[in-house]
Coordinates of C-alpha atoms in Angstrom, one line a residue:
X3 CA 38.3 37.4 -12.3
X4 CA 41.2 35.0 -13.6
X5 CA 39.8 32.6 -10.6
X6 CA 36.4 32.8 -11.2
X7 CA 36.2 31.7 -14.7
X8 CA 38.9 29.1 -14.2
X9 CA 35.8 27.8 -11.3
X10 CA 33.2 28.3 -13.5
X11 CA 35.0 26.3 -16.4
X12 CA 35.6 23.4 -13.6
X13 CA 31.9 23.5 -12.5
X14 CA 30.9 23.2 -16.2
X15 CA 33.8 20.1 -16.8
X16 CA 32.0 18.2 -13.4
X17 CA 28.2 19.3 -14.4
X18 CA 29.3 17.6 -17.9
X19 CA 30.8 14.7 -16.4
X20 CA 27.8 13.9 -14.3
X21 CA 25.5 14.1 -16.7
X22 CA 27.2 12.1 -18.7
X23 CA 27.3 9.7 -16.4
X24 CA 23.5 10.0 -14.7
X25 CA 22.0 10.0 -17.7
X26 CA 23.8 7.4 -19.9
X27 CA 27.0 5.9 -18.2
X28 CA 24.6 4.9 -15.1
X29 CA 23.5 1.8 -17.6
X30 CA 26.3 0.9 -19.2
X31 CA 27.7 -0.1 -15.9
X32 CA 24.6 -1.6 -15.2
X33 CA 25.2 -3.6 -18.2
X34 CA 28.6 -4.6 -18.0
X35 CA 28.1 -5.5 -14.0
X36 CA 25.8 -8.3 -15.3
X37 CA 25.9 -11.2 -17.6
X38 CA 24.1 -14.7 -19.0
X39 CA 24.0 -17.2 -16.1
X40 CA 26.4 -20.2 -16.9
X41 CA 28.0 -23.5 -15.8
X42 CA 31.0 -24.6 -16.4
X43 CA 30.7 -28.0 -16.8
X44 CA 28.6 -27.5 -19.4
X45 CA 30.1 -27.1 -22.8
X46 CA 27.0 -26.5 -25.1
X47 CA 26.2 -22.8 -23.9
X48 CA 24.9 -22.0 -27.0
X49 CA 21.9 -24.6 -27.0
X50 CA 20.4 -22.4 -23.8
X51 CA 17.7 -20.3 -24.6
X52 CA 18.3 -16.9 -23.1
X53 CA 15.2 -15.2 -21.4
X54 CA 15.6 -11.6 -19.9
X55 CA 12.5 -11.2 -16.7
X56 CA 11.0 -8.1 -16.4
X57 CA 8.3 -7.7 -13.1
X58 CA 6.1 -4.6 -12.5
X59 CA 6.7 -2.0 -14.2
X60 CA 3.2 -0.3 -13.6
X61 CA 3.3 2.3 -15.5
X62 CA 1.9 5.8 -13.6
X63 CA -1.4 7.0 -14.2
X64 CA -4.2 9.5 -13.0
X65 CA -5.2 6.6 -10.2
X66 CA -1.6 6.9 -8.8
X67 CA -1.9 10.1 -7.0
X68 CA -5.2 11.2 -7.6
X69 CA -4.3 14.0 -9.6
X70 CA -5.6 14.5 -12.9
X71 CA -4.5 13.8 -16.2
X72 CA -4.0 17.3 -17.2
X73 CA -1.9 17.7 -14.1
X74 CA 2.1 19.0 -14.7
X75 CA 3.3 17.1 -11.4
X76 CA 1.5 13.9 -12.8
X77 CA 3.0 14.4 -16.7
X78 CA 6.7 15.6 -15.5
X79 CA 6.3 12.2 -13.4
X80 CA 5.2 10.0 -15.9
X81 CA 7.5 11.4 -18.2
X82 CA 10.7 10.9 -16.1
X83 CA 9.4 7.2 -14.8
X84 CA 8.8 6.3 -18.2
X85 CA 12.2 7.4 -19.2
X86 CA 14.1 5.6 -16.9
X87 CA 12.3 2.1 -17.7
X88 CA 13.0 2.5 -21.5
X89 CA 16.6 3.5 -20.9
X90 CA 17.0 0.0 -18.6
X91 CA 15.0 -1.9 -21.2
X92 CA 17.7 -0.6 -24.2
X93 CA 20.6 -0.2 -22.7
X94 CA 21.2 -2.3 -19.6
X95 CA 18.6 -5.3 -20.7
X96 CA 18.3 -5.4 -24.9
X97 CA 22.3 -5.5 -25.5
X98 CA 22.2 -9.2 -23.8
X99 CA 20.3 -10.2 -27.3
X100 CA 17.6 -12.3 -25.2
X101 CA 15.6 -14.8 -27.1
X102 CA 12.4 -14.0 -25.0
X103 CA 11.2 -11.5 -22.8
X104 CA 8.9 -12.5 -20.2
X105 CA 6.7 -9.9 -18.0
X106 CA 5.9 -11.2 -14.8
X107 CA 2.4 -8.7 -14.3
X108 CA 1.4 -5.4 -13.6
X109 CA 1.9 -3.6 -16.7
X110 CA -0.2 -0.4 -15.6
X111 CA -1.1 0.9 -12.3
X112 CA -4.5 1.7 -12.1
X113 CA -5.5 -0.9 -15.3
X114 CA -8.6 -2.0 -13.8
X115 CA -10.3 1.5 -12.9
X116 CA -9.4 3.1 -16.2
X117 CA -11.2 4.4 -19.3
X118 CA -10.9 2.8 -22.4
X119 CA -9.4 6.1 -23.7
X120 CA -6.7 6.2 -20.2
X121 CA -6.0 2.3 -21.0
X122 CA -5.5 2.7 -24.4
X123 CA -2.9 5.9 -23.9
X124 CA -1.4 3.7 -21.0
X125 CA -1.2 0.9 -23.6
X126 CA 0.7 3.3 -26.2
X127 CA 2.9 4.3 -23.1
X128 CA 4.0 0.5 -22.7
X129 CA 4.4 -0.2 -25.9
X130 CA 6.8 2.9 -26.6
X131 CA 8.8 2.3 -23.8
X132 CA 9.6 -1.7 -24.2
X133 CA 10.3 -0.9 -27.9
X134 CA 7.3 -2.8 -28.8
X135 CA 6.1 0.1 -31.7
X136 CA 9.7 -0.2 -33.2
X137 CA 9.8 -2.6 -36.3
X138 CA 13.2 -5.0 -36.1
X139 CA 13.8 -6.4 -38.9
X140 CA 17.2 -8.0 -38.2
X141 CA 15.9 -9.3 -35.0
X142 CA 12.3 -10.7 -33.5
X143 CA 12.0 -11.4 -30.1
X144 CA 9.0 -12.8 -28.8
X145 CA 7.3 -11.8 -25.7
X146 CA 4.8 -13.4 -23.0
X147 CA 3.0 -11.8 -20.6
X148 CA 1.5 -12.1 -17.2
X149 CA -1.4 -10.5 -16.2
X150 CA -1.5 -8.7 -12.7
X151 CA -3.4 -7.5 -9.9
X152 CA -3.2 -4.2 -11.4
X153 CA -4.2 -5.3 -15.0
X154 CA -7.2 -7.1 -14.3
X155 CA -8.2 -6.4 -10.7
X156 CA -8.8 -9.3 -8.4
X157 CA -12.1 -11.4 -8.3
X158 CA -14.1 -9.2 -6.3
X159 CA -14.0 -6.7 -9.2
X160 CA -13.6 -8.1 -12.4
X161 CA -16.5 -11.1 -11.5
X162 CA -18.7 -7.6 -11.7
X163 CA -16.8 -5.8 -14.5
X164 CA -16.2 -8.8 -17.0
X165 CA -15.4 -6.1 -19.4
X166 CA -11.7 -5.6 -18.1
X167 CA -11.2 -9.3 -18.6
X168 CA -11.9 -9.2 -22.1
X169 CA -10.1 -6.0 -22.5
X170 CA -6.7 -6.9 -21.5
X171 CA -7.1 -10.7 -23.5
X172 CA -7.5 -8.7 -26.7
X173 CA -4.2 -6.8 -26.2
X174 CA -2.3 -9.5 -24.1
X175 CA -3.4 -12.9 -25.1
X176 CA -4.6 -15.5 -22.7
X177 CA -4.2 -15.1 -19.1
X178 CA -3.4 -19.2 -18.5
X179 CA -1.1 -20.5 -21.3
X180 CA 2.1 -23.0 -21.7
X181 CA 5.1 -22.0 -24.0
X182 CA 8.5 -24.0 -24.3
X183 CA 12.1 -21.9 -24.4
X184 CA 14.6 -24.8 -25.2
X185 CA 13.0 -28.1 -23.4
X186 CA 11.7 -26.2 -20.5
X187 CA 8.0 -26.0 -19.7
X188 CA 6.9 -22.3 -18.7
X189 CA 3.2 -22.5 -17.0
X190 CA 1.9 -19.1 -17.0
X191 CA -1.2 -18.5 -14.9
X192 CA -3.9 -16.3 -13.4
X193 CA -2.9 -16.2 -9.7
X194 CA -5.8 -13.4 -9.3
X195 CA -8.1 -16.0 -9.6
X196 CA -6.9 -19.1 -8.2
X197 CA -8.2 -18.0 -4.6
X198 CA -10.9 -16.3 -5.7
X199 CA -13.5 -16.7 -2.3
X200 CA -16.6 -18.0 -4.8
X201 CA -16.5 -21.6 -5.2
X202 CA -18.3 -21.9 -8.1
X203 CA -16.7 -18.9 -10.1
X204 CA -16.6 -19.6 -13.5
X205 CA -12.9 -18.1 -13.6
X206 CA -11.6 -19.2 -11.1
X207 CA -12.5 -23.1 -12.6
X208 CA -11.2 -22.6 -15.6
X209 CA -8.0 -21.5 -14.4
X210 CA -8.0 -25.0 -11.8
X211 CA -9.1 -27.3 -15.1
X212 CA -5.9 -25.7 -17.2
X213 CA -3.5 -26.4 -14.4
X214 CA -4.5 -30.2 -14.0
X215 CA -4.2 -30.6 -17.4
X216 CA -0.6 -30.3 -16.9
X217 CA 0.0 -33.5 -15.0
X218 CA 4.0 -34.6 -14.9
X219 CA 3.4 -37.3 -16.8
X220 CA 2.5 -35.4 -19.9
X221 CA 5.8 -34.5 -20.4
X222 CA 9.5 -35.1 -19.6
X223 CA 10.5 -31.5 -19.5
X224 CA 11.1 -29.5 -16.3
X225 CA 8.6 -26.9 -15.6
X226 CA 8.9 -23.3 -14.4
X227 CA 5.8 -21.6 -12.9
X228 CA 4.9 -18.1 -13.8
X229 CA 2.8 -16.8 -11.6
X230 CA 2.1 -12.6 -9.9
X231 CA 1.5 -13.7 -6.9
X232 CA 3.9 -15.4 -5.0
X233 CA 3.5 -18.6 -3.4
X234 CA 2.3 -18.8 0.4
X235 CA 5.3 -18.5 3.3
X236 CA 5.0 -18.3 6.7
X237 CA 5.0 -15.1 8.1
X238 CA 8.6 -13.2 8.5
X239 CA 10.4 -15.8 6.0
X240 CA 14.0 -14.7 5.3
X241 CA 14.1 -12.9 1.8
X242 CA 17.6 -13.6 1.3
X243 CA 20.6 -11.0 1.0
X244 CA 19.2 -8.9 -2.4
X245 CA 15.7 -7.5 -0.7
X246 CA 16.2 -3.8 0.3
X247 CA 12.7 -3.3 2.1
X248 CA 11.4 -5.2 5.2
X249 CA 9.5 -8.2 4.8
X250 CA 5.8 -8.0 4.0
X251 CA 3.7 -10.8 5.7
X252 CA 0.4 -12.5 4.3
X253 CA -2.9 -10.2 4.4
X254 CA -6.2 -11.2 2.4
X255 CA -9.4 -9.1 2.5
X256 CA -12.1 -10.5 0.8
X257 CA -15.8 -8.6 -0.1
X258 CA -19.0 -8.9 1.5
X259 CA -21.1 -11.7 0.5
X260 CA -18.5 -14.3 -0.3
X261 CA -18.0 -12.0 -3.5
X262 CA -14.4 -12.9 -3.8
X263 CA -10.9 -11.3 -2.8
X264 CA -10.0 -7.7 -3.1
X265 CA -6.5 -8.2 -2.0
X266 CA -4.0 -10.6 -1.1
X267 CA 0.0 -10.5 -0.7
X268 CA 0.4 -14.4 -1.5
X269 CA -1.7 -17.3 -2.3
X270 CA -3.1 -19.0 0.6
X271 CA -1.1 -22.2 2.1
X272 CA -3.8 -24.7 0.7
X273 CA -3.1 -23.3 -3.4
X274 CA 0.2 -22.7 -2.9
X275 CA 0.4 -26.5 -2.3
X276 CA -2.0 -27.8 -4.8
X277 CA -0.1 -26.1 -7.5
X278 CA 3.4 -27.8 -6.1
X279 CA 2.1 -31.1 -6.0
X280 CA 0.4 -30.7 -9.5
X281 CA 3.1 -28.8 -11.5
X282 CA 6.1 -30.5 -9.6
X283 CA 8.1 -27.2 -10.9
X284 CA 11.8 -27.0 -11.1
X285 CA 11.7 -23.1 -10.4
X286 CA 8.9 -20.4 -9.4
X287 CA 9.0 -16.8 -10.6
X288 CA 6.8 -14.2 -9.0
X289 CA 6.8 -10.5 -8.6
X290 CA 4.2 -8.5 -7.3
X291 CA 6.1 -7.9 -4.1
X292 CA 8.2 -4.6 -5.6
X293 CA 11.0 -6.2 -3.7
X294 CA 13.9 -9.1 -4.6
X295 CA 12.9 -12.2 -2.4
X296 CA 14.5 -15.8 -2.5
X297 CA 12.5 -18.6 -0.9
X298 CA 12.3 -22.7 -0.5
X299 CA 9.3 -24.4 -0.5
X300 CA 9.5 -27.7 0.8
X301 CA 7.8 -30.7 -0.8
X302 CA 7.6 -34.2 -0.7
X303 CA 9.4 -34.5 -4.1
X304 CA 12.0 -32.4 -3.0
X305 CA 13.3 -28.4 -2.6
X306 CA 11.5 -25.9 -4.5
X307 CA 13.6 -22.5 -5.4
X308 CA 11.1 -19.2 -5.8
X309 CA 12.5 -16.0 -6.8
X310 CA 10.2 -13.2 -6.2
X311 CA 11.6 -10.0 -9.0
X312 CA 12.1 -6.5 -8.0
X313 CA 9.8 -4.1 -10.0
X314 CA 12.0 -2.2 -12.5
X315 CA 10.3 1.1 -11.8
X316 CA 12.5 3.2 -9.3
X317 CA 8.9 5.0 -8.5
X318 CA 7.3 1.7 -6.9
X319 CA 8.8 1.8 -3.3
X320 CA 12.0 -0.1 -4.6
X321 CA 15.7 1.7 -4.3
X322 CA 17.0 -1.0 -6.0
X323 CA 15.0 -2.1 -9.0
X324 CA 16.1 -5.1 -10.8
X325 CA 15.6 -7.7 -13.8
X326 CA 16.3 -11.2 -14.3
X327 CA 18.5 -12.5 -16.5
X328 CA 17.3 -17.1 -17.3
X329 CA 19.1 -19.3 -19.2
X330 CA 17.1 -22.9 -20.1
X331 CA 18.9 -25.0 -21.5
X332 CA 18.8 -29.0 -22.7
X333 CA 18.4 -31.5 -19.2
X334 CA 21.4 -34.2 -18.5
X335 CA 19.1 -36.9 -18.4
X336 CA 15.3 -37.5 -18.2
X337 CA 15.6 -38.1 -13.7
X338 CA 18.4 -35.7 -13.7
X339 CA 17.5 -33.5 -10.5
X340 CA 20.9 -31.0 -11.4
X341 CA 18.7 -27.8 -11.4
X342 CA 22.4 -26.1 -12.7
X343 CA 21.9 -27.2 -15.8
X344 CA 18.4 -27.7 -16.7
X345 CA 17.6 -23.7 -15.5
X346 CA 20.0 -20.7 -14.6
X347 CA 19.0 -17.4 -13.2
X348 CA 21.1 -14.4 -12.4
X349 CA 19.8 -11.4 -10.7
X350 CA 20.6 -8.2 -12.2
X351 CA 20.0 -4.5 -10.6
X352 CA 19.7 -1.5 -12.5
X353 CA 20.8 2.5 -11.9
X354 CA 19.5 3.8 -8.1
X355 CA 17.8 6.3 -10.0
X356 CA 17.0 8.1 -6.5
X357 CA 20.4 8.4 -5.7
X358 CA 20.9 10.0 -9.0
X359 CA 18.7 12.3 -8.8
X360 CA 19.6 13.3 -5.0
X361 CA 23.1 13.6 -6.2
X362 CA 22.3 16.2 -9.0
X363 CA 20.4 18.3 -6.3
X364 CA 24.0 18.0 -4.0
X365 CA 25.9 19.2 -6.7
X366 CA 23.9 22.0 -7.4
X367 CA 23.8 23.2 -3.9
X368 CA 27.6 22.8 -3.6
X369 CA 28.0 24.8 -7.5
X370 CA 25.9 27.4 -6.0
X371 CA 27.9 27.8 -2.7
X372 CA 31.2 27.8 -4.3
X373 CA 30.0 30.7 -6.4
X374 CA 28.8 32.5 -3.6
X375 CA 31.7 32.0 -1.5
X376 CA 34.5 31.5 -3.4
X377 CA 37.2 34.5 -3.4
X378 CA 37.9 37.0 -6.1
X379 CA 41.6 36.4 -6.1
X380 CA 41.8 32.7 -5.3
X381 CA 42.2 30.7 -2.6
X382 CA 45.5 32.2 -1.9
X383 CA 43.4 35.6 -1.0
X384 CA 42.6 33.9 2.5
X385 CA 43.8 35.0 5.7
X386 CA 44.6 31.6 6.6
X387 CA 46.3 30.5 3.0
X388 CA 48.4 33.7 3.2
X389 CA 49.5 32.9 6.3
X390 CA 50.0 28.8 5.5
X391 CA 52.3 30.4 2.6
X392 CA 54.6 32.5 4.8
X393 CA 54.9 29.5 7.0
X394 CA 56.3 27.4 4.1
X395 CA 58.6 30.3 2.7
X396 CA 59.5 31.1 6.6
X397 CA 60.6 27.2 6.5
X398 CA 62.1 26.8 4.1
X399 CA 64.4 29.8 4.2
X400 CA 65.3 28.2 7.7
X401 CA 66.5 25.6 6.1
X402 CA 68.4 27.1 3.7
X403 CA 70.0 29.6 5.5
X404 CA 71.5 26.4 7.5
X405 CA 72.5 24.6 5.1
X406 CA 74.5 27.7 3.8
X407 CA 76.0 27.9 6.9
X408 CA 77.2 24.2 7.3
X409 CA 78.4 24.9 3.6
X410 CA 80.4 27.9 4.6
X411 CA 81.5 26.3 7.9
X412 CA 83.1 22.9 5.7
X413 CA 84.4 25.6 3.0
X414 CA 87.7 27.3 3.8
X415 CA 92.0 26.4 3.9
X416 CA 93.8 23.9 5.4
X417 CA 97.6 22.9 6.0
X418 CA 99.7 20.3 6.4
X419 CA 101.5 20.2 9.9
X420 CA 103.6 17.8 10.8
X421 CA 104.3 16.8 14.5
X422 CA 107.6 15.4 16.2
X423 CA 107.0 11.8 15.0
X424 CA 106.7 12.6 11.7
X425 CA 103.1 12.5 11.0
X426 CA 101.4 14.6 8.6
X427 CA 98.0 16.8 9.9
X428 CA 95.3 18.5 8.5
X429 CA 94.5 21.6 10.2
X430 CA 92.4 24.3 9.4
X431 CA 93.5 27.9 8.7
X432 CA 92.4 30.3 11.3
X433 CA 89.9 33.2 9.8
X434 CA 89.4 36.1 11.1
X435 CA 85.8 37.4 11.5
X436 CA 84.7 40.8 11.2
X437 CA 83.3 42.6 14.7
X438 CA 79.4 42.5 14.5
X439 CA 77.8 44.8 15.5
X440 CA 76.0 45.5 19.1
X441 CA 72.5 45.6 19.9
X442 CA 72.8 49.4 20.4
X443 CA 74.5 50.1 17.4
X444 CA 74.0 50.1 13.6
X445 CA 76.9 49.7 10.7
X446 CA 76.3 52.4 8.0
X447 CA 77.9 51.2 4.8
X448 CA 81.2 49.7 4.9
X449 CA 83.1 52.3 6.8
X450 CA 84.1 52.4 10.2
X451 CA 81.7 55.6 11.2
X452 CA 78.6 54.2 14.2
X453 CA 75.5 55.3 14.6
X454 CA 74.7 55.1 18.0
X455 CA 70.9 56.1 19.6
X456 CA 70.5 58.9 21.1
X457 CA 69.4 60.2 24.9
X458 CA 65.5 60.1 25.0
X459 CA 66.2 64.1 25.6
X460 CA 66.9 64.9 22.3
X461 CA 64.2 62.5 20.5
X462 CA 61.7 65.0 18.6
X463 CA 58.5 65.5 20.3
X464 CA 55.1 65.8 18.2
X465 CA 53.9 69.4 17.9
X466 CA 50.6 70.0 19.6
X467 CA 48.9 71.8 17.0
X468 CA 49.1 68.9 14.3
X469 CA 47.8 66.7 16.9
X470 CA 45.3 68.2 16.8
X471 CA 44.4 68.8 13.4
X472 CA 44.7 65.3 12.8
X473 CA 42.3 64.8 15.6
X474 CA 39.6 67.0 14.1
X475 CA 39.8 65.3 10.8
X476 CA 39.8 61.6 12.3
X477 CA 36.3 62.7 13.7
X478 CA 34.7 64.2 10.7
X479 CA 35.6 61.2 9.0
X480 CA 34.0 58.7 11.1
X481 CA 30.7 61.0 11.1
X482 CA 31.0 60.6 7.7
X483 CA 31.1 57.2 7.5
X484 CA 28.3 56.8 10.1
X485 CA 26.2 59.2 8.4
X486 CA 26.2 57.5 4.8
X487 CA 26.1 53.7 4.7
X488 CA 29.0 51.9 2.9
X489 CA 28.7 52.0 -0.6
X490 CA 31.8 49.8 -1.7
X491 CA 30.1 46.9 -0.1
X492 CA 27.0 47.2 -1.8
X493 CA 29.1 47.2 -5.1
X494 CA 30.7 44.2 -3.7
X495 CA 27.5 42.1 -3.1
X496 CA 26.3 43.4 -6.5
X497 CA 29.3 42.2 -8.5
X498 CA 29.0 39.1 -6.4
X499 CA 25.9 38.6 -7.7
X500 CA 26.4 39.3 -11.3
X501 CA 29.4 37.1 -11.2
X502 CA 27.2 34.4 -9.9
X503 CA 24.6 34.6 -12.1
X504 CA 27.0 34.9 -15.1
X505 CA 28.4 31.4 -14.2
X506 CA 25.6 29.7 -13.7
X507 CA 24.4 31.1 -17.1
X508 CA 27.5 29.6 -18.9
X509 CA 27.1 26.4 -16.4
X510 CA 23.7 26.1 -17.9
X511 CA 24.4 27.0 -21.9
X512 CA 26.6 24.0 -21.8
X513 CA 25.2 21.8 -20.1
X514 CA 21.2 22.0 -20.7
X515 CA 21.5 21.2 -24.2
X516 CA 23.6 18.2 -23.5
X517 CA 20.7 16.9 -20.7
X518 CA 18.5 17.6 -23.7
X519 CA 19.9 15.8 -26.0
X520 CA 20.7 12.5 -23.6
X521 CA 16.9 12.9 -22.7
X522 CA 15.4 12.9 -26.3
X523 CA 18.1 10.4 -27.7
X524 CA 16.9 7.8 -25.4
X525 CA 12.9 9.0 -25.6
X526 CA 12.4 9.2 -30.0
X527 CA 11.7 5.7 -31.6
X528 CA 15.1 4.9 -33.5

């Protein structure tokens, strides 16, 4: 029993450990594997305005799986998604201190097909879990937004439901907008609705009208274009060392009727240009892909860096979600073309939640089979470790036993002889050894009496009437034992059992309440 509980306490000491570590530890390390983006040849950090990127988080809803919103499996995934995207937002992404936060799209999943009642609870969701309901008064950080395919739908749908349109620019703001971080230019637009099929859409123009407003020559400032959608690139473009997925090519479906597009992966060639040549950006940012992906678009004014963002969800087909950390600072010089200093990004990857999870189910499986299987009395109860030990004490008392006798063999007198010359000689005094003993013989005590065998005619021989005794009873016994089935190993596996379940009860009391109170630490408003 000594064994058991000195496993069970060692269980309970790892259990702790991980969850320590799954549940909080996971993002600090997150954290501290990340930091600002900086240059060293420029000396006025501090003038950069510090941006954290944020791309698809999407929140899970009743469209996601087609289960319904009263549904357990949907709620117990909702609530564990939504967990893991507040604890990156707090701990891994809010202790850099950004002056902005920037959300590339795709706030909710099914945003388009839901109920005002649904997109309202998903809205309560978002808010909750980028600390948006939480009141900082030492501290205001202001936030932009992008909308996505997933917000608004794509032309096909919202040219015949208006109403989501309106819906999402009450909560979100304007869907085509310019702000400034430091003298950088950030262009937000409506990708849904730069290619969208009808010519004349009244949406799809305004978006066109806001863009050429923005000529270069309006300002001096380098630009970064926002936009969901990435930019057009030939099909089976290198992603770069960061994307974890393979690499999704360009598909666009469009409705009947020249109603407009119901899906596309990037813009088509012809708008990803037009923008380029308008904008003349420094920098794109897209997400919409789930996946990290680092392209060039060549222009005629020169190389063009896009970084497509990883979602942040670990439920939207990423292993490996992610968030940008951008630092735009003051330009060198009005034609300065060092992209270094006028715009920094650093890519930064949050906990494999996945993996974490997949690791708590080894662990179990392994807790359980060591209480199964491990022995009463230690490991030292094996045959084989029993038989390991002897081998050690066998070896060891080999050894000693020879060194003892080299000892005894250097031990003992010596004189001093002298030969006809006159020099002097060590030589060692002659001992005489007792007689051992033969093979056939045995020394009793320390007198001189033998015991030798005797003729095989005088060894006793076994009477035949306890032979057969014994033989009667050796037979009952093993009727017995076939008759009745063994009840010492059924209070074996019973105790076994009991034991095991005794463990995992102290396992548990130990550890549940600390998975509790990680869980509800990082879910209550502070």
């Amino acid at each position: 029993m000594q064994s058991a509980t000195r496993l069970t306490l060692l269980l309970c000491a790892t259990w702790a450990a991980t969850v320590l570590y799954g549940e909080m530890g996971a993002y600090w390390a997150s954290y501290l594997a990340c930091s600002w983006p900086s240059s060293p040849s420029v000396s006025t950090q501090n003038n950069h305005v510090k941006i954290a990127v944020v791309a698809d988080p999407q929140l899970m809803d009743s469209t996601s799986f087609g289960l319904p919103s009263s549904s357990i499996a949907l709620q117990a995934a909702e609530f564990y998604t939504d967990l893991n995207m507040r604890r990156s937002f707090q701990s891994a992404i809010l202790p850099f201190k950004p002056d902005v936060v920037l959300f590339l799209g795709d706030h909710f999943d099914g945003g388009p097909y839901m109920s005002d009642e649904e997109w309202q609870e998903s809205l309560f969701r978002f808010k909750h879990i980028f600390s948006l309901n939480e009141q900082r008064a030492k501290q205001h950080v202001p936030i932009y937004y992008l909308s996505g395919n997933h917000d608004i739908g794509y032309s096909a749908f919202f040219s015949v439901h208006p109403e989501v349109l309106s819906r999402y620019e009450k909560e979100f703001g304007k869907r085509n907008y310019q702000f400034s971080a430091g003298k950088v230019d950030f262009v937000v637009i409506d990708a849904q609705t730069l290619d969208a099929g009808a010519k004349k859409s009244k949406e799809r123009s305004s978006s066109w009208e806001f863009i050429k407003t923005l000529s270069p020559g309006n300002t001096s400032n380098p630009k970064v274009l926002l936009t969901h959608i990435p930019l057009y690139r030939p099909d089976n473009t290198p992603c770069g060392p960061h994307r974890s997925s393979p690499v999704i090519n360009q598909r666009v479906s469009y409705a009947a009727l020249d109603q407009g597009i119901t899906y596309q992966n990037y813009l088509t060639k012809e708008t990803s240009d037009l923008l380029l040549s308008l904008l003349k950006p420094v920098l794109v940012l897209s997400g919409h892909d789930h996946d990290q992906c680092t392209v060039v678009h060549s222009t005629p004014f020169g190389p063009v860096t896009e970084h497509t963002l990883g979602t942040i969800s670990w439920q939207q087909g990423n292993l490996y979600p992610s968030f940008m950390l951008l630092s735009a600072g003051p330009k060198l010089s009005q034609n300065s073309t060092d992209l270094k200093h006028e715009v920094m990004t650093n890519l930064c990857f949050l906990p494999k939640q996945t993996h974490i999870y997949i690791w708590y189910i080894c662990q179990f499986a392994v807790t359980i089979l060591l209480l199964v299987f491990w022995p009463t009395n230690g490991l030292s109860s094996l045959p084989y470790m029993s038989t390991f030990v002897s081998f050690m004490r066998s070896v060891g008392a080999e050894l000693f036993s020879r060194t003892k006798e080299k000892n005894d063999e250097d031990d003992g007198e010596y004189e001093m002889v002298f030969d006809a010359e006159g020099s002097m000689h060590l030589v060692k005094k002659a001992v005489a050894k007792a007689p051992s003993a033969t093979s056939d013989s045995r020394t009793l005590g320390r007198g001189s009496v033998v015991a030798r065998a005797t003729a095989g005619k005088h060894q006793l021989e076994p009477d035949s009437s306890i032979l057969v005794e014994m033989g009667s009873e050796t037979a009952s016994d093993d009727a017995a034992k076939v008759a009745r089935p063994s009840k010492s190993k059924v209070r074996k596996v019973l105790q076994r059992l009991f034991r095991v379940i005794q463990s995992i009860v102290v396992i548990a009391a130990l550890n549940v309440p600390l998975y509790m109170m990680l869980l509800f630490k990082d879910w209550i408003d502070h």
